PDB file of C-alpha atoms in Angstrom:
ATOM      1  CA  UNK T   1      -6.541   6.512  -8.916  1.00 57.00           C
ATOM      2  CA  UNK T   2      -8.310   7.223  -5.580  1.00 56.00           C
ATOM      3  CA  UNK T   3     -10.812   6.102  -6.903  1.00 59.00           C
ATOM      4  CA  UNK T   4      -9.654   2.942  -8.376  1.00 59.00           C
ATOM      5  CA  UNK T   5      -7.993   1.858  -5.466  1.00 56.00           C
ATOM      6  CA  UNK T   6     -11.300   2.157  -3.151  1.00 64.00           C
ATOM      7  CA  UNK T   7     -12.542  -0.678  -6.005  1.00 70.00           C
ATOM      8  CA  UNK T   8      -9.971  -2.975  -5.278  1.00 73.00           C
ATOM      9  CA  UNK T   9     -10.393  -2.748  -1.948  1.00 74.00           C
ATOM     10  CA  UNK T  10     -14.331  -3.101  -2.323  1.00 75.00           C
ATOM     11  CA  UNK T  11     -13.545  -6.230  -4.550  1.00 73.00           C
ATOM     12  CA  UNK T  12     -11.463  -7.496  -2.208  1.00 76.00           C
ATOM     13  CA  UNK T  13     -13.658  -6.819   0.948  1.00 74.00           C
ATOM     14  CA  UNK T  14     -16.813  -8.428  -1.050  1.00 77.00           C
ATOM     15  CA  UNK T  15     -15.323 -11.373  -2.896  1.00 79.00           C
ATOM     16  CA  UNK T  16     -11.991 -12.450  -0.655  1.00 77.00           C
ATOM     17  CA  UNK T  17     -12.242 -14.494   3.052  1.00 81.00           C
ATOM     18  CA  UNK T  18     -10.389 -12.872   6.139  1.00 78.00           C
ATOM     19  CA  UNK T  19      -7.747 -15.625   5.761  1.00 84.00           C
ATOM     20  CA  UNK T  20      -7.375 -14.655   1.768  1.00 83.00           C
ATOM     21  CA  UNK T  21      -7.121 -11.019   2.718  1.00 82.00           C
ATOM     22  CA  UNK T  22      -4.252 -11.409   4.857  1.00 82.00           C
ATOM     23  CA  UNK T  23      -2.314 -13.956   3.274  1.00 86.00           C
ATOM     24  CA  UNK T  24      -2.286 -11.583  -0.015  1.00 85.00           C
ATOM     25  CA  UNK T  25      -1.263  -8.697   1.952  1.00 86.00           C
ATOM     26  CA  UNK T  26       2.199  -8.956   1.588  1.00 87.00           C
ATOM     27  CA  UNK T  27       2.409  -9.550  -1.794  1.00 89.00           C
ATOM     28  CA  UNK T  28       0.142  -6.878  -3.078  1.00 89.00           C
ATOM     29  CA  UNK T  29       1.528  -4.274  -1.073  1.00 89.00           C
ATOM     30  CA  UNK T  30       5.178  -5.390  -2.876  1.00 89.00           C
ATOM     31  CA  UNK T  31       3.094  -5.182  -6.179  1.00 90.00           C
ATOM     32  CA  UNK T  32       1.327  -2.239  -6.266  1.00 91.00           C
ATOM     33  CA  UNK T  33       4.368   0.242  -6.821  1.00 93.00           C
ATOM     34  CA  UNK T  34       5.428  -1.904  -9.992  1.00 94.00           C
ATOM     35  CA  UNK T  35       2.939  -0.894 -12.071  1.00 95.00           C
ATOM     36  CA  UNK T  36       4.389   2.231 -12.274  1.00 95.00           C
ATOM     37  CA  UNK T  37       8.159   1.629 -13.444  1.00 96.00           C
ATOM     38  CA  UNK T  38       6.193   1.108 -16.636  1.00 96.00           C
ATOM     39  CA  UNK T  39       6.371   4.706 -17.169  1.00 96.00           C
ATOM     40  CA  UNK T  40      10.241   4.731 -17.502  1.00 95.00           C
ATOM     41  CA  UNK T  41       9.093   3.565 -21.147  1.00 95.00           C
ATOM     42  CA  UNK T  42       7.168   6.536 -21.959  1.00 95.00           C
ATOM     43  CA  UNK T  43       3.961   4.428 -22.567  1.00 95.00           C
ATOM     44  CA  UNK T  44       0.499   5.731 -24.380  1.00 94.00           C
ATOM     45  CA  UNK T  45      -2.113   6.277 -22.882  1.00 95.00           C
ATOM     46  CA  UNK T  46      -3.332   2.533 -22.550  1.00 95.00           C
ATOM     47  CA  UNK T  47      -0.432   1.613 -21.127  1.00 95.00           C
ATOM     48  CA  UNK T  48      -1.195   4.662 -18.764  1.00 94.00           C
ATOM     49  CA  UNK T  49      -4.866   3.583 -17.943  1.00 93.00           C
ATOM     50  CA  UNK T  50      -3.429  -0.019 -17.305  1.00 92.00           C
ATOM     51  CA  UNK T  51      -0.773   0.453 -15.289  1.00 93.00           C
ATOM     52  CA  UNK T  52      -2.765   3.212 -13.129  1.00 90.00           C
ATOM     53  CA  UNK T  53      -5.717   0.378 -13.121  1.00 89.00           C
ATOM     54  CA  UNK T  54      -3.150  -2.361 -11.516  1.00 90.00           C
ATOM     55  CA  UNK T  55      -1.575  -0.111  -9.267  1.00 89.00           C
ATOM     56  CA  UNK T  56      -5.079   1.245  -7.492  1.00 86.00           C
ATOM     57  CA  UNK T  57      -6.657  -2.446  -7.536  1.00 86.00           C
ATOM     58  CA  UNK T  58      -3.357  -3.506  -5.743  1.00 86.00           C
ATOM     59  CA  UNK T  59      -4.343  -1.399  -3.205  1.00 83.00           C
ATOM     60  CA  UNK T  60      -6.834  -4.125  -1.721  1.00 84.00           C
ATOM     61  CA  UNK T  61      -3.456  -5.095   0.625  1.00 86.00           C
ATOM     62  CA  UNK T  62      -4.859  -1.872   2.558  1.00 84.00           C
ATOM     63  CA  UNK T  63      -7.537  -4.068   4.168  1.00 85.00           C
ATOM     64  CA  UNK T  64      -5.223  -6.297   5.357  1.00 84.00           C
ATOM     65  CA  UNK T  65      -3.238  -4.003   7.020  1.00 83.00           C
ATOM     66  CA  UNK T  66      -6.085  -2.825   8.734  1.00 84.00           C
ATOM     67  CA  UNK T  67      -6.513  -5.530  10.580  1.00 85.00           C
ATOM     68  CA  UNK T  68      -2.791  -6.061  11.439  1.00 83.00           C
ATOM     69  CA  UNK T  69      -2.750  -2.819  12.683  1.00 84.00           C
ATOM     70  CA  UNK T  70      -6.165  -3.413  14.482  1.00 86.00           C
ATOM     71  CA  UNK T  71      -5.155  -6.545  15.984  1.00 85.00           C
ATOM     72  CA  UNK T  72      -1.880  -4.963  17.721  1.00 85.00           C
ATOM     73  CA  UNK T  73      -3.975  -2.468  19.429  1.00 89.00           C
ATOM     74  CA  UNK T  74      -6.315  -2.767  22.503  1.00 91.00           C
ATOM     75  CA  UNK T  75      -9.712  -2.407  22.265  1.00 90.00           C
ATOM     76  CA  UNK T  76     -10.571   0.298  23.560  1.00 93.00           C
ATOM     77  CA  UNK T  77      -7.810   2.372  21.914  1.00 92.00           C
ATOM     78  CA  UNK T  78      -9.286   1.471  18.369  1.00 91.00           C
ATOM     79  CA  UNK T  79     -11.244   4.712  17.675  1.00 90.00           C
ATOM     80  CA  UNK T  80      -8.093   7.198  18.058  1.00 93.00           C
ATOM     81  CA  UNK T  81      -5.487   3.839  16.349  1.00 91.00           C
ATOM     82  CA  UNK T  82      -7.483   4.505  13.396  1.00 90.00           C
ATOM     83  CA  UNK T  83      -8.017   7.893  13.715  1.00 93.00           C
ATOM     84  CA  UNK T  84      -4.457   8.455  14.016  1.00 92.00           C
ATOM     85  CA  UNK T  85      -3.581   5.753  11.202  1.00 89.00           C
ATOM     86  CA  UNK T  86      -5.991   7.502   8.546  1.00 89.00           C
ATOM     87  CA  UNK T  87      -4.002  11.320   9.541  1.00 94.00           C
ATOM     88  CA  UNK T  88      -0.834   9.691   9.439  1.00 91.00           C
ATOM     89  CA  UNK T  89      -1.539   8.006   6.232  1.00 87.00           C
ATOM     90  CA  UNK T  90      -3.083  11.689   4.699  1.00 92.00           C
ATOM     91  CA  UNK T  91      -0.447  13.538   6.022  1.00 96.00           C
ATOM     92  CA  UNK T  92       2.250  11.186   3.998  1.00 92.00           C
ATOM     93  CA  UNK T  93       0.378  10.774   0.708  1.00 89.00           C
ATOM     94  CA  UNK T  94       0.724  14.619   0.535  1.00 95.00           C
ATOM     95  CA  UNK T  95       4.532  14.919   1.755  1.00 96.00           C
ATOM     96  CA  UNK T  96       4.687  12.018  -1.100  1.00 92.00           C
ATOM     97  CA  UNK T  97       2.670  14.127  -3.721  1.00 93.00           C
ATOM     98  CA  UNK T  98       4.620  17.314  -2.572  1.00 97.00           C
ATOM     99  CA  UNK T  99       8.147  15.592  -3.562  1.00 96.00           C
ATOM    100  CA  UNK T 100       7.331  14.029  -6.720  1.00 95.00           C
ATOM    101  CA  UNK T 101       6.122  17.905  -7.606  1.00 96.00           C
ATOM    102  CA  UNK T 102       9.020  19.514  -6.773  1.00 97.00           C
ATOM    103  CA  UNK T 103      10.831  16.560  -8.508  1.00 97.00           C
ATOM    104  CA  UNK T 104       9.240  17.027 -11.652  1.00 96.00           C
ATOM    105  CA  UNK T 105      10.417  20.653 -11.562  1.00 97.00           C
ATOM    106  CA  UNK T 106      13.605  19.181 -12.623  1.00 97.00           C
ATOM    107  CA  UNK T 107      12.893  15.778 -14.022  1.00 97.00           C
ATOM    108  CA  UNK T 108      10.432  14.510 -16.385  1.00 96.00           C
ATOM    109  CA  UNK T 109       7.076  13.457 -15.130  1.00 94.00           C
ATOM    110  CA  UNK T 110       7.579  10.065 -16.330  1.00 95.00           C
ATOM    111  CA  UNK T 111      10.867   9.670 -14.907  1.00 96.00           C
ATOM    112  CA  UNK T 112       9.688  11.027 -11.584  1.00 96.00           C
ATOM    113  CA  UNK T 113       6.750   8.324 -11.934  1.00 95.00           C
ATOM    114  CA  UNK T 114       9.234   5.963 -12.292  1.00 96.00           C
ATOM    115  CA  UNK T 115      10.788   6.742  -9.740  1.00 96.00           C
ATOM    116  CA  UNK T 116       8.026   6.667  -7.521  1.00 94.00           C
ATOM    117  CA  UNK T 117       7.755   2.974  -8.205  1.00 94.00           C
ATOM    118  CA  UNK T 118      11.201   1.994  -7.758  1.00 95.00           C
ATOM    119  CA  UNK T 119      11.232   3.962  -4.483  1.00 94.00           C
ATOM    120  CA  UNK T 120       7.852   2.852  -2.790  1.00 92.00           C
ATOM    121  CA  UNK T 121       8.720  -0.569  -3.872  1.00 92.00           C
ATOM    122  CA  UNK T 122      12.328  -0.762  -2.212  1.00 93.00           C
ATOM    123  CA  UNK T 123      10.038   1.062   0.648  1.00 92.00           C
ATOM    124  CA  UNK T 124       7.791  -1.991   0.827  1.00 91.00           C
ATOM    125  CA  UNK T 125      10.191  -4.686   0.512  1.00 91.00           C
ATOM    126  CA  UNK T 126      12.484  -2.951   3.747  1.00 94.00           C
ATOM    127  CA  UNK T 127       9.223  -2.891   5.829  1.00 90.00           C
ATOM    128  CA  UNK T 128       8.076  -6.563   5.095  1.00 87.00           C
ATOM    129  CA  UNK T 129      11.405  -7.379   6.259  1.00 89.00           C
ATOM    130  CA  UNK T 130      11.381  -5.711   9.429  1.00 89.00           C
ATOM    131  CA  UNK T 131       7.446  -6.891  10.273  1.00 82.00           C
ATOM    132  CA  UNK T 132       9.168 -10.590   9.453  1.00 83.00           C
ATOM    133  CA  UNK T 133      11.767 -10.279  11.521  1.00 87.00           C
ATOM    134  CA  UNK T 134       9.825  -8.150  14.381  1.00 83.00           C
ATOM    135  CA  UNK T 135       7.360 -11.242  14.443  1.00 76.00           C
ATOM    136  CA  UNK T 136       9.983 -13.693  14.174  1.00 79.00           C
ATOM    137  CA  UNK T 137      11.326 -11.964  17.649  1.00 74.00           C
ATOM    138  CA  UNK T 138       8.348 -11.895  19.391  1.00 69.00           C
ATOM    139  CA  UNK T 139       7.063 -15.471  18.206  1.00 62.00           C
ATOM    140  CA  UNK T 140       3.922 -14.560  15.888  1.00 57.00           C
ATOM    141  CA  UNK T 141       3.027 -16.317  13.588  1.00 53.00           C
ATOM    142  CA  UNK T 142       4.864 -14.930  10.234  1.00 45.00           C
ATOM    143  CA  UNK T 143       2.215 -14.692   7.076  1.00 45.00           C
TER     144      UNK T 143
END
């Protein structure tokens, strides 16, 4: 899926505008989890390959949030932001991949897939609420 996702961001980076980039941000970010409740069904393998295939092209909303995250930081602190952004984001994939594990040592995998999407989608949703509402309070604009 890794590898997936780097194609939707390529895609994304090639094809899209700045302006298109962020303005879809949002929205994929909310999107990309779904893909995944699909395996509550207990799909075949197409269904597998297609909702794996959505999920890691959805993840083109990363580029976007590169820049938000760029743009709140000065300058000269860029190097360690990102730095610090890629660890962090490392660190929590595993702690994610290390859960649904020892989750599927007592549920099914696809249930624990599933899951996954329900959760990082509730996730998403609660943290594009507080960025609104954090810009909203300090006047930026809200995308």
């Amino acid at each position: 899926m890794a590898n997936v996702a780097r194609n939707g961001e390529l895609w994304a980076g090639s094809v899209l505008t700045a302006r298109t980039r962020s303005r879809i941000t949002a929205p994929l970010a909310a999107a990309s989890p779904l893909p995944l409740l699909l395996f509550a069904g207990r799909p075949g393998p197409a269904v597998v390959l297609a909702a794996l295939l959505l999920a890691g092209l959805a993840h083109a909303y990363t580029l976007g949030l590169d820049r938000m995250y760029l743009d709140a930081v000065p300058d000269e602190l860029r190097g360690r932001a990102m730095t610090l952004l890629s660890t962090g984001l490392m660190t929590l994939q595993g702690v994610g991949m290390a859960l649904a594990g020892a989750a599927a040592e007592f549920l099914p995998a696809h249930v624990v897939v599933a899951g996954s999407g329900a959760l990082g989608s509730g996730v998403v949703v609660l943290l594009l609420a507080e960025v609104r509402r954090s810009r909203n309070e300090t006047g930026l604009a809200v995308k």
